Amino acid sequence: MIATAKDFGTTLTRARKALGLTQRELALSIGVGERFIVELEAGKATAQLGKALAAAKAAGMHLTDSAEF
């Protein structure tokens, strides 16, 4: 479960590595600087959500809402 920025970062790191991508390659694929990916994977809570979601998608992550309505 992803409940914190740190959880998201850890999951993103795993997904990126599973695809054999470097942080630089992931950054280039979504048009951001490598530093953004480094900070995102480190769990920096101030990362922009739109860019974070783009990074997740590019790393093959599929985010879902498990809340029942």
CSV table of C-alpha atoms in Angstrom, one decimal:
chain,number,residue,atom,x,y,z
A,1,MET,CA,0.0,0.0,0.0
A,2,ILE,CA,1.2,3.5,-0.8
A,3,ALA,CA,0.3,5.7,2.1
A,4,THR,CA,3.2,8.2,2.2
A,5,ALA,CA,5.6,10.0,-0.2
A,6,LYS,CA,8.3,7.6,1.0
A,7,ASP,CA,6.2,4.6,0.1
A,8,PHE,CA,5.6,6.1,-3.3
A,9,GLY,CA,9.3,6.7,-3.8
A,10,THR,CA,10.3,3.2,-2.8
A,11,THR,CA,7.7,1.7,-5.1
A,12,LEU,CA,8.8,3.9,-8.0
A,13,THR,CA,12.4,2.9,-7.5
A,14,ARG,CA,11.5,-0.8,-7.6
A,15,ALA,CA,9.4,-0.3,-10.7
A,16,ARG,CA,12.1,1.7,-12.5
A,17,LYS,CA,14.8,-0.8,-11.7
A,18,ALA,CA,12.5,-3.7,-12.9
A,19,LEU,CA,12.4,-2.0,-16.3
A,20,GLY,CA,16.2,-1.6,-16.3
A,21,LEU,CA,15.9,2.2,-16.4
A,22,THR,CA,18.3,4.6,-14.8
A,23,GLN,CA,17.0,7.7,-12.9
A,24,ARG,CA,18.3,9.8,-15.8
A,25,GLU,CA,16.5,7.7,-18.4
A,26,LEU,CA,13.2,7.9,-16.5
A,27,ALA,CA,13.6,11.6,-16.1
A,28,LEU,CA,14.3,12.1,-19.8
A,29,SER,CA,11.3,10.0,-20.7
A,30,ILE,CA,8.9,12.4,-19.0
A,31,GLY,CA,10.7,15.6,-19.6
A,32,VAL,CA,12.0,16.4,-16.1
A,33,GLY,CA,15.4,16.8,-14.6
A,34,GLU,CA,17.2,13.8,-13.0
A,35,ARG,CA,17.1,15.6,-9.7
A,36,PHE,CA,13.3,15.5,-9.7
A,37,ILE,CA,13.4,11.7,-9.9
A,38,VAL,CA,16.1,11.4,-7.2
A,39,GLU,CA,14.0,13.5,-4.8
A,40,LEU,CA,10.8,11.7,-5.7
A,41,GLU,CA,12.4,8.3,-5.1
A,42,ALA,CA,13.8,9.6,-1.8
A,43,GLY,CA,10.3,10.4,-0.7
A,44,LYS,CA,10.4,14.2,-0.9
A,45,ALA,CA,6.8,15.2,-0.1
A,46,THR,CA,6.9,18.5,-2.0
A,47,ALA,CA,7.2,16.8,-5.4
A,48,GLN,CA,4.6,17.8,-7.9
A,49,LEU,CA,1.8,15.3,-8.2
A,50,GLY,CA,1.4,15.5,-12.0
A,51,LYS,CA,5.1,14.8,-12.6
A,52,ALA,CA,5.0,12.1,-9.9
A,53,LEU,CA,2.2,10.3,-11.7
A,54,ALA,CA,3.9,10.7,-15.1
A,55,ALA,CA,7.0,9.1,-13.6
A,56,ALA,CA,5.0,6.2,-12.1
A,57,LYS,CA,3.3,5.6,-15.5
A,58,ALA,CA,6.6,5.7,-17.3
A,59,ALA,CA,8.0,3.1,-14.8
A,60,GLY,CA,5.1,0.8,-15.5
A,61,MET,CA,3.3,1.4,-12.2
A,62,HIS,CA,-0.5,1.1,-12.2
A,63,LEU,CA,-2.1,3.1,-9.4
A,64,THR,CA,-5.6,2.2,-8.3
A,65,ASP,CA,-8.0,3.5,-5.7
A,66,SER,CA,-8.9,0.7,-3.3
A,67,ALA,CA,-11.6,2.7,-1.6
A,68,GLU,CA,-15.1,1.3,-1.9
A,69,PHE,CA,-17.9,3.8,-2.7
